[in-house]
Amino acid sequence: MNITDLKNAVNGIDFDKKKQEQMILEIQEKKRPRRYMGAMRVAAAAAVCVLTVGLLSMPVRAVVNSLLQERMESLPKEEVARITNQIQEQQTEANSSSREYTEGEKERRGSLYAKYMNGLFPTGELTLVDSEEEAKEHEFCFLTTTGVFYLPANRELTDEEILQKIDFERKQDYALQEQRAEELAEKKQIKEVAASGGITEEQAVETATRYLRQVFGLDGSGMELNHYYNESAVEPVIDADTYCVNWSDYGNYRYYYFHIDASDGTLRSLSYSHDIQEAEALRPTVSEASGKIANIKRQAQDFLEEKLKIRESYKEVKSYYRVNVTDEMVSRLVDVLLVGEDGASYLVACRWNGEADDFSVTTKEEYEERLREEVELSIYYYETREEREVEIEIVEN
């Protein structure tokens, strides 16, 4: 994929029509709780995430192999500061690649990542460039201004190149980890929460671990554990005043996020992120979509009862999905809102086969307002980036 005109989307990528359609309906649909920015930059980030082989994660206080930790801690402060500045000045939220990995590269990356975690580091460094002109001079490099990894067009990556890419991504994570840790140390929110009767960060990790096993059947082995406090001043309402506990399987691009309420230890939300292509194949046509809703509603309620042990009676169970009428395409996920007798609601986001991706505690009013805002943002994005008008409907059942 060439880096050309930025008219259609985010600086750095030229989308074909199919991927443009997919991109727009997925704006804010699969959120990765990381840094929060202005609305249009969030939209741009979502666009890049559609094409990326894997998303840039930004964990805090990662529990990693001691050899890797030593490697990160030995980085000169100047290099850590430079990487942090690059990320902050980067024109998109997430890293992306000039092409997708081949099947062979995906397989080798998973194996090499495990070896990297155990101390197999690259012998060289990833080449960093600051302009598209420079990028064209290299088969394999990283364009700092757009966050794009240029991969060889006519061959597979070597093991050394894959290790260099992994190593650079981990350095990015470490730089942001250090920045976030300093911010939290200054404000001491965690101590204040515990002192006022809330739970500790360690208790939040225990609770999230229980849900990881209960919902996904995993114990965290082979994945990186990260956890931090979400302060109300900078996080969205749904995540404010929670502990974010997450596990990252970087080798397979799978991420498990849990937000635990800091005041009472209850589960506020969870999400499972993975390669978009896994869910893309399940997306039905517009005419097929309505026939799948009844089954999806049943599976959403089963998910609450069987996985989260939430057994309640509901005065209303509604589904929501978006239809791009102009381009005849439905959203990748279906939201199922289960409204309790007391007004509290549970939101379960499902793929079109009924498998749950996300869960959160909300209210009907809050959810519907957020959904309308996302549709407005999508329409605005079409108008400003593609210079065309589209009609997007919210379908309720």
mmCIF file of C-alpha atoms in Angstrom:
data_model
loop_
_atom_site.group_PDB
_atom_site.id
_atom_site.type_symbol
_atom_site.label_atom_id
_atom_site.label_comp_id
_atom_site.label_asym_id
_atom_site.label_seq_id
_atom_site.Cartn_x
_atom_site.Cartn_y
_atom_site.Cartn_z
ATOM 1 C CA MET A 1 0.000 0.000 0.000
ATOM 2 C CA ASN A 2 1.497 3.349 -1.007
ATOM 3 C CA ILE A 3 1.502 6.439 1.169
ATOM 4 C CA THR A 4 -0.146 9.089 -1.031
ATOM 5 C CA ASP A 5 -2.943 11.627 -0.913
ATOM 6 C CA LEU A 6 -4.534 12.076 2.525
ATOM 7 C CA LYS A 7 -7.897 13.213 1.140
ATOM 8 C CA ASN A 8 -9.893 10.086 1.993
ATOM 9 C CA ALA A 9 -8.824 9.432 5.558
ATOM 10 C CA VAL A 10 -5.932 9.593 7.898
ATOM 11 C CA ASN A 11 -2.556 11.033 6.971
ATOM 12 C CA GLY A 12 -0.470 8.213 5.599
ATOM 13 C CA ILE A 13 -2.895 5.713 4.022
ATOM 14 C CA ASP A 14 -4.839 5.582 0.754
ATOM 15 C CA PHE A 15 -7.951 3.402 1.231
ATOM 16 C CA ASP A 16 -9.783 1.494 -1.461
ATOM 17 C CA LYS A 17 -13.588 1.856 -1.494
ATOM 18 C CA LYS A 18 -14.341 -1.313 0.463
ATOM 19 C CA LYS A 19 -12.006 -0.385 3.282
ATOM 20 C CA GLN A 20 -13.339 3.170 3.357
ATOM 21 C CA GLU A 21 -16.841 1.770 3.904
ATOM 22 C CA GLN A 22 -15.636 -0.548 6.611
ATOM 23 C CA MET A 23 -13.645 2.227 8.261
ATOM 24 C CA ILE A 24 -16.497 4.698 8.628
ATOM 25 C CA LEU A 25 -18.958 2.374 10.326
ATOM 26 C CA GLU A 26 -16.246 1.211 12.702
ATOM 27 C CA ILE A 27 -15.393 4.652 14.060
ATOM 28 C CA GLN A 28 -15.445 4.248 17.845
ATOM 29 C CA GLU A 29 -17.103 0.824 17.432
ATOM 30 C CA LYS A 30 -14.183 -1.129 18.822
ATOM 31 C CA LYS A 31 -12.570 1.163 21.355
ATOM 32 C CA ARG A 32 -9.180 0.410 22.836
ATOM 33 C CA PRO A 33 -8.865 2.376 26.094
ATOM 34 C CA ARG A 34 -5.564 4.146 25.704
ATOM 35 C CA ARG A 35 -4.941 7.872 25.323
ATOM 36 C CA TYR A 36 -8.002 10.033 24.765
ATOM 37 C CA MET A 37 -7.935 12.869 22.277
ATOM 38 C CA GLY A 38 -10.232 15.147 20.293
ATOM 39 C CA ALA A 39 -13.213 13.638 18.495
ATOM 40 C CA MET A 40 -11.843 13.854 14.978
ATOM 41 C CA ARG A 41 -8.475 12.470 15.958
ATOM 42 C CA VAL A 42 -10.276 9.511 17.519
ATOM 43 C CA ALA A 43 -12.022 9.031 14.179
ATOM 44 C CA ALA A 44 -8.716 9.158 12.353
ATOM 45 C CA ALA A 45 -7.256 6.609 14.721
ATOM 46 C CA ALA A 46 -10.129 4.230 14.132
ATOM 47 C CA ALA A 47 -9.558 4.525 10.401
ATOM 48 C CA VAL A 48 -5.947 3.445 10.674
ATOM 49 C CA CYS A 49 -6.838 0.569 12.992
ATOM 50 C CA VAL A 50 -8.882 -1.033 10.215
ATOM 51 C CA LEU A 51 -5.798 -1.619 8.099
ATOM 52 C CA THR A 52 -3.175 -2.294 10.711
ATOM 53 C CA VAL A 53 -1.868 -5.790 11.239
ATOM 54 C CA GLY A 54 -1.916 -5.091 14.964
ATOM 55 C CA LEU A 55 -2.731 -2.140 17.157
ATOM 56 C CA LEU A 56 -0.226 -0.196 19.199
ATOM 57 C CA SER A 57 -0.932 -0.966 22.817
ATOM 58 C CA MET A 58 -0.058 1.465 25.552
ATOM 59 C CA PRO A 59 0.026 -0.415 28.846
ATOM 60 C CA VAL A 60 1.139 0.846 32.233
ATOM 61 C CA ARG A 61 3.459 -0.960 34.622
ATOM 62 C CA ALA A 62 3.727 -4.064 32.455
ATOM 63 C CA VAL A 63 4.718 -7.284 34.207
ATOM 64 C CA VAL A 64 7.380 -8.599 31.835
ATOM 65 C CA ASN A 65 10.307 -10.952 31.745
ATOM 66 C CA SER A 66 13.228 -9.624 33.786
ATOM 67 C CA LEU A 67 15.599 -9.649 30.803
ATOM 68 C CA LEU A 68 13.189 -7.526 28.811
ATOM 69 C CA GLN A 69 12.629 -5.240 31.794
ATOM 70 C CA GLU A 70 16.382 -4.773 32.119
ATOM 71 C CA ARG A 71 16.586 -3.971 28.420
ATOM 72 C CA MET A 72 13.882 -1.341 28.698
ATOM 73 C CA GLU A 73 15.251 0.191 31.882
ATOM 74 C CA SER A 74 18.701 0.482 30.294
ATOM 75 C CA LEU A 75 17.378 2.747 27.532
ATOM 76 C CA PRO A 76 18.905 6.224 27.731
ATOM 77 C CA LYS A 77 16.465 8.818 29.049
ATOM 78 C CA GLU A 78 17.015 10.830 25.899
ATOM 79 C CA GLU A 79 15.827 7.924 23.746
ATOM 80 C CA VAL A 80 12.738 7.365 25.910
ATOM 81 C CA ALA A 81 11.892 11.074 25.677
ATOM 82 C CA ARG A 82 12.405 11.046 21.908
ATOM 83 C CA ILE A 83 10.051 8.073 21.457
ATOM 84 C CA THR A 84 7.432 9.707 23.676
ATOM 85 C CA ASN A 85 7.608 12.918 21.650
ATOM 86 C CA GLN A 86 7.304 10.955 18.396
ATOM 87 C CA ILE A 87 4.112 9.287 19.612
ATOM 88 C CA GLN A 88 2.618 12.561 20.803
ATOM 89 C CA GLU A 89 3.386 14.274 17.501
ATOM 90 C CA GLN A 90 2.298 11.294 15.402
ATOM 91 C CA GLN A 91 -0.648 12.200 13.199
ATOM 92 C CA THR A 92 -2.607 9.044 14.048
ATOM 93 C CA GLU A 93 -3.434 7.257 17.294
ATOM 94 C CA ALA A 94 -2.366 3.772 16.245
ATOM 95 C CA ASN A 95 0.565 2.369 14.311
ATOM 96 C CA SER A 96 -0.245 0.784 10.957
ATOM 97 C CA SER A 97 1.575 -1.120 8.222
ATOM 98 C CA SER A 98 1.991 -0.615 4.490
ATOM 99 C CA ARG A 99 0.637 -4.139 3.979
ATOM 100 C CA GLU A 100 -0.770 -6.958 6.054
ATOM 101 C CA TYR A 101 1.445 -9.753 7.333
ATOM 102 C CA THR A 102 1.561 -12.898 5.226
ATOM 103 C CA GLU A 103 0.428 -16.101 6.892
ATOM 104 C CA GLY A 104 4.049 -17.136 7.219
ATOM 105 C CA GLU A 105 4.979 -13.850 8.886
ATOM 106 C CA LYS A 106 2.062 -14.125 11.314
ATOM 107 C CA GLU A 107 3.154 -17.606 12.334
ATOM 108 C CA ARG A 108 6.791 -16.609 12.764
ATOM 109 C CA ARG A 109 5.868 -13.450 14.659
ATOM 110 C CA GLY A 110 3.998 -15.410 17.316
ATOM 111 C CA SER A 111 6.973 -17.724 17.811
ATOM 112 C CA LEU A 112 9.525 -14.907 17.730
ATOM 113 C CA TYR A 113 7.551 -12.823 20.192
ATOM 114 C CA ALA A 114 7.655 -15.646 22.740
ATOM 115 C CA LYS A 115 11.421 -15.909 22.216
ATOM 116 C CA TYR A 116 11.776 -12.130 22.460
ATOM 117 C CA MET A 117 10.053 -12.189 25.846
ATOM 118 C CA ASN A 118 12.648 -14.725 26.966
ATOM 119 C CA GLY A 119 15.623 -12.646 25.878
ATOM 120 C CA LEU A 120 16.061 -13.118 22.124
ATOM 121 C CA PHE A 121 16.597 -9.513 21.032
ATOM 122 C CA PRO A 122 17.437 -8.149 17.554
ATOM 123 C CA THR A 123 21.029 -7.485 16.693
ATOM 124 C CA GLY A 124 20.186 -4.186 14.982
ATOM 125 C CA GLU A 125 17.713 -1.315 15.265
ATOM 126 C CA LEU A 126 14.661 -0.481 13.196
ATOM 127 C CA THR A 127 15.362 2.298 10.681
ATOM 128 C CA LEU A 128 13.349 5.437 11.517
ATOM 129 C CA VAL A 129 12.578 8.035 8.854
ATOM 130 C CA ASP A 130 10.787 11.367 8.990
ATOM 131 C CA SER A 131 9.426 11.727 5.444
ATOM 132 C CA GLU A 132 7.797 9.672 2.715
ATOM 133 C CA GLU A 133 10.727 10.457 0.429
ATOM 134 C CA GLU A 134 13.115 8.836 2.904
ATOM 135 C CA ALA A 135 10.775 5.865 3.367
ATOM 136 C CA LYS A 136 10.926 5.088 -0.353
ATOM 137 C CA GLU A 137 14.674 4.551 -0.010
ATOM 138 C CA HIS A 138 14.215 1.629 2.407
ATOM 139 C CA GLU A 139 12.519 -1.750 2.084
ATOM 140 C CA PHE A 140 11.816 -1.853 5.813
ATOM 141 C CA CYS A 141 11.468 1.203 8.039
ATOM 142 C CA PHE A 142 9.109 3.229 10.271
ATOM 143 C CA LEU A 143 7.756 6.628 9.230
ATOM 144 C CA THR A 144 7.589 8.584 12.485
ATOM 145 C CA THR A 145 5.204 11.302 11.323
ATOM 146 C CA THR A 146 2.395 8.944 10.309
ATOM 147 C CA GLY A 147 3.153 5.886 12.413
ATOM 148 C CA VAL A 148 3.422 3.581 9.393
ATOM 149 C CA PHE A 149 5.705 0.550 9.236
ATOM 150 C CA TYR A 150 6.904 0.140 5.646
ATOM 151 C CA LEU A 151 7.238 -3.602 4.994
ATOM 152 C CA PRO A 152 9.034 -5.168 1.996
ATOM 153 C CA ALA A 153 6.654 -5.263 -0.958
ATOM 154 C CA ASN A 154 8.136 -8.267 -2.763
ATOM 155 C CA ARG A 155 9.360 -10.537 0.021
ATOM 156 C CA GLU A 156 8.598 -11.636 3.564
ATOM 157 C CA LEU A 157 10.188 -10.035 6.590
ATOM 158 C CA THR A 158 13.258 -11.785 7.944
ATOM 159 C CA ASP A 159 13.321 -12.995 11.560
ATOM 160 C CA GLU A 160 15.677 -10.134 12.388
ATOM 161 C CA GLU A 161 13.286 -7.578 10.897
ATOM 162 C CA ILE A 162 10.320 -9.017 12.796
ATOM 163 C CA LEU A 163 12.344 -8.828 16.011
ATOM 164 C CA GLN A 164 13.276 -5.209 15.257
ATOM 165 C CA LYS A 165 9.611 -4.326 14.794
ATOM 166 C CA ILE A 166 8.616 -6.092 18.026
ATOM 167 C CA ASP A 167 11.444 -4.388 19.900
ATOM 168 C CA PHE A 168 10.478 -0.929 18.643
ATOM 169 C CA GLU A 169 6.812 -1.454 19.605
ATOM 170 C CA ARG A 170 7.870 -2.515 23.100
ATOM 171 C CA LYS A 171 10.036 0.596 23.409
ATOM 172 C CA GLN A 172 7.008 2.701 22.477
ATOM 173 C CA ASP A 173 4.976 0.951 25.158
ATOM 174 C CA TYR A 174 7.705 1.440 27.737
ATOM 175 C CA ALA A 175 8.051 5.160 26.966
ATOM 176 C CA LEU A 176 4.315 5.693 27.464
ATOM 177 C CA GLN A 177 4.358 3.496 30.542
ATOM 178 C CA GLU A 178 6.998 5.708 32.115
ATOM 179 C CA GLN A 179 5.095 8.866 31.228
ATOM 180 C CA ARG A 180 1.836 7.572 32.709
ATOM 181 C CA ALA A 181 3.543 6.278 35.848
ATOM 182 C CA GLU A 182 5.019 9.711 36.514
ATOM 183 C CA GLU A 183 1.630 11.359 36.120
ATOM 184 C CA LEU A 184 -0.031 8.968 38.538
ATOM 185 C CA ALA A 185 2.753 9.242 41.069
ATOM 186 C CA GLU A 186 2.243 12.992 41.196
ATOM 187 C CA LYS A 187 -1.505 12.817 41.837
ATOM 188 C CA LYS A 188 -1.729 9.818 44.203
ATOM 189 C CA GLN A 189 -5.317 8.993 43.253
ATOM 190 C CA ILE A 190 -4.946 5.337 44.166
ATOM 191 C CA LYS A 191 -4.049 6.075 47.789
ATOM 192 C CA GLU A 192 -6.961 8.459 48.051
ATOM 193 C CA VAL A 193 -9.398 5.851 46.729
ATOM 194 C CA ALA A 194 -8.205 3.201 49.163
ATOM 195 C CA ALA A 195 -8.263 5.645 52.064
ATOM 196 C CA SER A 196 -11.903 6.521 51.341
ATOM 197 C CA GLY A 197 -13.030 2.906 51.562
ATOM 198 C CA GLY A 198 -12.447 1.798 47.982
ATOM 199 C CA ILE A 199 -10.534 -1.248 46.809
ATOM 200 C CA THR A 200 -6.798 -1.437 46.194
ATOM 201 C CA GLU A 201 -5.193 -1.972 42.821
ATOM 202 C CA GLU A 202 -4.142 -5.460 43.906
ATOM 203 C CA GLN A 203 -7.752 -6.332 44.721
ATOM 204 C CA ALA A 204 -8.827 -5.079 41.311
ATOM 205 C CA VAL A 205 -6.284 -7.381 39.659
ATOM 206 C CA GLU A 206 -7.634 -10.330 41.649
ATOM 207 C CA THR A 207 -11.189 -9.523 40.552
ATOM 208 C CA ALA A 208 -10.201 -9.115 36.903
ATOM 209 C CA THR A 209 -8.252 -12.388 37.000
ATOM 210 C CA ARG A 210 -11.355 -14.159 38.201
ATOM 211 C CA TYR A 211 -13.358 -12.715 35.301
ATOM 212 C CA LEU A 212 -10.618 -13.600 32.790
ATOM 213 C CA ARG A 213 -10.916 -17.228 33.856
ATOM 214 C CA GLN A 214 -14.700 -17.130 34.179
ATOM 215 C CA VAL A 215 -15.433 -15.488 30.820
ATOM 216 C CA PHE A 216 -12.572 -16.607 28.583
ATOM 217 C CA GLY A 217 -11.225 -19.697 30.327
ATOM 218 C CA LEU A 218 -7.739 -18.177 30.568
ATOM 219 C CA ASP A 219 -5.361 -17.678 33.488
ATOM 220 C CA GLY A 220 -3.135 -15.051 31.879
ATOM 221 C CA SER A 221 -0.243 -17.403 31.143
ATOM 222 C CA GLY A 222 1.875 -16.288 28.219
ATOM 223 C CA MET A 223 0.366 -12.809 28.190
ATOM 224 C CA GLU A 224 1.472 -9.469 29.589
ATOM 225 C CA LEU A 225 -0.472 -8.137 32.560
ATOM 226 C CA ASN A 226 -0.962 -4.374 32.897
ATOM 227 C CA HIS A 227 -3.022 -2.368 35.361
ATOM 228 C CA TYR A 228 -3.543 1.268 36.280
ATOM 229 C CA TYR A 229 -6.042 3.704 37.722
ATOM 230 C CA ASN A 230 -8.309 5.709 35.400
ATOM 231 C CA GLU A 231 -8.750 9.180 36.830
ATOM 232 C CA SER A 232 -12.063 10.956 36.305
ATOM 233 C CA ALA A 233 -10.430 14.130 35.002
ATOM 234 C CA VAL A 234 -9.128 12.602 31.775
ATOM 235 C CA GLU A 235 -11.097 9.411 31.103
ATOM 236 C CA PRO A 236 -14.541 8.966 29.519
ATOM 237 C CA VAL A 237 -17.390 8.642 32.020
ATOM 238 C CA ILE A 238 -17.751 4.928 31.411
ATOM 239 C CA ASP A 239 -14.135 4.294 32.499
ATOM 240 C CA ALA A 240 -13.634 7.060 35.064
ATOM 241 C CA ASP A 241 -12.635 6.098 38.600
ATOM 242 C CA THR A 242 -11.920 2.504 37.677
ATOM 243 C CA TYR A 243 -8.886 0.280 37.654
ATOM 244 C CA CYS A 244 -8.086 -0.893 34.149
ATOM 245 C CA VAL A 245 -6.650 -4.420 34.269
ATOM 246 C CA ASN A 246 -5.671 -5.923 30.944
ATOM 247 C CA TRP A 247 -3.825 -8.829 29.403
ATOM 248 C CA SER A 248 -2.098 -8.568 26.020
ATOM 249 C CA ASP A 249 -1.275 -11.506 23.774
ATOM 250 C CA TYR A 250 0.880 -9.525 21.362
ATOM 251 C CA GLY A 251 1.920 -12.558 19.362
ATOM 252 C CA ASN A 252 -1.680 -13.257 18.334
ATOM 253 C CA TYR A 253 -3.002 -9.677 18.576
ATOM 254 C CA ARG A 254 -5.531 -10.487 21.282
ATOM 255 C CA TYR A 255 -6.281 -8.113 24.152
ATOM 256 C CA TYR A 256 -8.518 -8.552 27.193
ATOM 257 C CA TYR A 257 -9.627 -5.459 29.113
ATOM 258 C CA PHE A 258 -11.488 -5.204 32.413
ATOM 259 C CA HIS A 259 -12.544 -1.999 34.175
ATOM 260 C CA ILE A 260 -13.153 -2.563 37.874
ATOM 261 C CA ASP A 261 -15.013 0.086 39.875
ATOM 262 C CA ALA A 262 -12.511 1.556 42.335
ATOM 263 C CA SER A 263 -15.155 2.307 44.957
ATOM 264 C CA ASP A 264 -16.857 -1.082 45.299
ATOM 265 C CA GLY A 265 -14.915 -3.607 43.183
ATOM 266 C CA THR A 266 -17.718 -4.394 40.728
ATOM 267 C CA LEU A 267 -17.106 -5.033 37.037
ATOM 268 C CA ARG A 268 -17.869 -1.838 35.116
ATOM 269 C CA SER A 269 -16.919 -3.088 31.653
ATOM 270 C CA LEU A 270 -14.923 -5.677 29.745
ATOM 271 C CA SER A 271 -13.789 -5.947 26.142
ATOM 272 C CA TYR A 272 -12.057 -8.440 23.922
ATOM 273 C CA SER A 273 -10.085 -7.041 20.991
ATOM 274 C CA HIS A 274 -8.690 -9.086 18.140
ATOM 275 C CA ASP A 275 -7.979 -8.926 14.428
ATOM 276 C CA ILE A 276 -10.914 -7.244 12.708
ATOM 277 C CA GLN A 277 -10.834 -9.790 9.905
ATOM 278 C CA GLU A 278 -12.132 -12.464 12.305
ATOM 279 C CA ALA A 279 -15.434 -10.631 12.693
ATOM 280 C CA GLU A 280 -15.573 -9.135 9.203
ATOM 281 C CA ALA A 281 -16.466 -12.461 7.576
ATOM 282 C CA LEU A 282 -19.583 -12.663 9.765
ATOM 283 C CA ARG A 283 -21.043 -9.334 8.638
ATOM 284 C CA PRO A 284 -24.364 -9.991 6.809
ATOM 285 C CA THR A 285 -25.996 -8.046 4.020
ATOM 286 C CA VAL A 286 -28.554 -5.404 4.948
ATOM 287 C CA SER A 287 -31.421 -7.698 3.965
ATOM 288 C CA GLU A 288 -30.058 -10.600 6.031
ATOM 289 C CA ALA A 289 -29.360 -8.595 9.185
ATOM 290 C CA SER A 290 -32.833 -8.420 10.755
ATOM 291 C CA GLY A 291 -33.231 -12.195 10.621
ATOM 292 C CA LYS A 292 -30.237 -12.673 12.924
ATOM 293 C CA ILE A 293 -31.348 -10.361 15.726
ATOM 294 C CA ALA A 294 -33.511 -12.772 17.752
ATOM 295 C CA ASN A 295 -30.642 -15.249 18.064
ATOM 296 C CA ILE A 296 -28.179 -12.488 18.968
ATOM 297 C CA LYS A 297 -30.477 -11.223 21.753
ATOM 298 C CA ARG A 298 -30.714 -14.733 23.208
ATOM 299 C CA GLN A 299 -26.955 -15.171 23.149
ATOM 300 C CA ALA A 300 -26.395 -11.770 24.765
ATOM 301 C CA GLN A 301 -28.657 -12.736 27.658
ATOM 302 C CA ASP A 302 -26.964 -16.150 27.893
ATOM 303 C CA PHE A 303 -23.614 -14.365 28.091
ATOM 304 C CA LEU A 304 -24.798 -12.323 31.085
ATOM 305 C CA GLU A 305 -26.199 -15.351 32.869
ATOM 306 C CA GLU A 306 -23.560 -17.979 32.088
ATOM 307 C CA LYS A 307 -20.354 -15.948 31.896
ATOM 308 C CA LEU A 308 -20.987 -12.993 34.213
ATOM 309 C CA LYS A 309 -23.492 -14.710 36.529
ATOM 310 C CA ILE A 310 -25.939 -11.827 36.132
ATOM 311 C CA ARG A 311 -29.431 -13.234 36.436
ATOM 312 C CA GLU A 312 -32.087 -10.559 36.433
ATOM 313 C CA SER A 313 -35.447 -9.819 34.884
ATOM 314 C CA TYR A 314 -35.530 -7.093 32.265
ATOM 315 C CA LYS A 315 -38.360 -4.772 31.360
ATOM 316 C CA GLU A 316 -36.840 -4.230 27.926
ATOM 317 C CA VAL A 317 -34.317 -5.986 25.671
ATOM 318 C CA LYS A 318 -33.390 -3.985 22.583
ATOM 319 C CA SER A 319 -30.843 -4.353 19.803
ATOM 320 C CA TYR A 320 -29.175 -1.579 17.833
ATOM 321 C CA TYR A 321 -27.053 -1.628 14.713
ATOM 322 C CA ARG A 322 -26.174 0.935 12.088
ATOM 323 C CA VAL A 323 -26.873 0.785 8.382
ATOM 324 C CA ASN A 324 -25.013 2.858 5.851
ATOM 325 C CA VAL A 325 -27.984 3.192 3.504
ATOM 326 C CA THR A 326 -25.940 4.885 0.797
ATOM 327 C CA ASP A 327 -23.327 2.121 0.599
ATOM 328 C CA GLU A 328 -25.637 -0.720 1.709
ATOM 329 C CA MET A 329 -23.521 -1.953 4.618
ATOM 330 C CA VAL A 330 -24.277 -2.788 8.244
ATOM 331 C CA SER A 331 -22.046 -2.163 11.255
ATOM 332 C CA ARG A 332 -19.691 -4.939 12.283
ATOM 333 C CA LEU A 333 -21.230 -5.322 15.734
ATOM 334 C CA VAL A 334 -24.751 -5.434 17.129
ATOM 335 C CA ASP A 335 -25.413 -3.783 20.499
ATOM 336 C CA VAL A 336 -27.899 -5.486 22.801
ATOM 337 C CA LEU A 337 -29.213 -3.324 25.650
ATOM 338 C CA LEU A 338 -30.915 -5.088 28.541
ATOM 339 C CA VAL A 339 -32.792 -2.610 30.724
ATOM 340 C CA GLY A 340 -33.410 -3.713 34.319
ATOM 341 C CA GLU A 341 -36.482 -2.971 36.391
ATOM 342 C CA ASP A 342 -34.548 -0.320 38.341
ATOM 343 C CA GLY A 343 -33.380 1.452 35.164
ATOM 344 C CA ALA A 344 -29.809 0.182 35.288
ATOM 345 C CA SER A 345 -28.820 -1.350 31.971
ATOM 346 C CA TYR A 346 -26.302 -3.843 30.660
ATOM 347 C CA LEU A 347 -24.853 -3.375 27.190
ATOM 348 C CA VAL A 348 -23.477 -6.398 25.337
ATOM 349 C CA ALA A 349 -21.816 -5.827 21.951
ATOM 350 C CA CYS A 350 -22.004 -8.946 19.794
ATOM 351 C CA ARG A 351 -20.637 -10.117 16.501
ATOM 352 C CA TRP A 352 -23.214 -11.245 13.986
ATOM 353 C CA ASN A 353 -22.867 -14.867 15.102
ATOM 354 C CA GLY A 354 -23.935 -13.783 18.595
ATOM 355 C CA GLU A 355 -20.508 -14.044 20.244
ATOM 356 C CA ALA A 356 -19.982 -11.242 22.775
ATOM 357 C CA ASP A 357 -17.075 -8.811 22.343
ATOM 358 C CA ASP A 358 -17.855 -6.144 24.950
ATOM 359 C CA PHE A 359 -19.871 -5.617 28.111
ATOM 360 C CA SER A 360 -20.554 -2.475 30.106
ATOM 361 C CA VAL A 361 -22.889 -1.104 32.762
ATOM 362 C CA THR A 362 -24.757 1.958 31.515
ATOM 363 C CA THR A 363 -28.219 3.499 31.209
ATOM 364 C CA LYS A 364 -30.506 3.533 28.194
ATOM 365 C CA GLU A 365 -30.316 7.330 27.961
ATOM 366 C CA GLU A 366 -26.535 7.415 28.166
ATOM 367 C CA TYR A 367 -26.089 4.676 25.588
ATOM 368 C CA GLU A 368 -28.546 6.096 23.053
ATOM 369 C CA GLU A 369 -26.963 9.547 23.326
ATOM 370 C CA ARG A 370 -23.522 8.087 22.694
ATOM 371 C CA LEU A 371 -24.831 6.098 19.719
ATOM 372 C CA ARG A 372 -26.336 9.213 18.135
ATOM 373 C CA GLU A 373 -23.065 11.063 18.600
ATOM 374 C CA GLU A 374 -21.162 8.270 16.864
ATOM 375 C CA VAL A 375 -23.521 8.369 13.895
ATOM 376 C CA GLU A 376 -23.154 12.150 13.654
ATOM 377 C CA LEU A 377 -19.379 11.780 13.757
ATOM 378 C CA SER A 378 -19.469 9.176 10.997
ATOM 379 C CA ILE A 379 -21.602 11.412 8.765
ATOM 380 C CA TYR A 380 -19.351 14.398 9.462
ATOM 381 C CA TYR A 381 -16.336 12.302 8.585
ATOM 382 C CA TYR A 382 -17.815 11.404 5.192
ATOM 383 C CA GLU A 383 -18.659 15.037 4.487
ATOM 384 C CA THR A 384 -15.245 16.426 5.407
ATOM 385 C CA ARG A 385 -12.937 13.622 4.281
ATOM 386 C CA GLU A 386 -14.716 12.116 1.285
ATOM 387 C CA GLU A 387 -16.676 15.216 0.334
ATOM 388 C CA ARG A 388 -19.884 13.259 -0.141
ATOM 389 C CA GLU A 389 -23.137 12.832 1.729
ATOM 390 C CA VAL A 390 -24.242 9.500 3.140
ATOM 391 C CA GLU A 391 -27.316 8.367 5.000
ATOM 392 C CA ILE A 392 -26.734 6.304 8.140
ATOM 393 C CA GLU A 393 -29.652 4.840 10.022
ATOM 394 C CA ILE A 394 -29.885 3.325 13.476
ATOM 395 C CA VAL A 395 -31.974 0.162 13.362
ATOM 396 C CA GLU A 396 -33.688 -0.816 16.627
ATOM 397 C CA ASN A 397 -35.405 -4.103 17.316
#
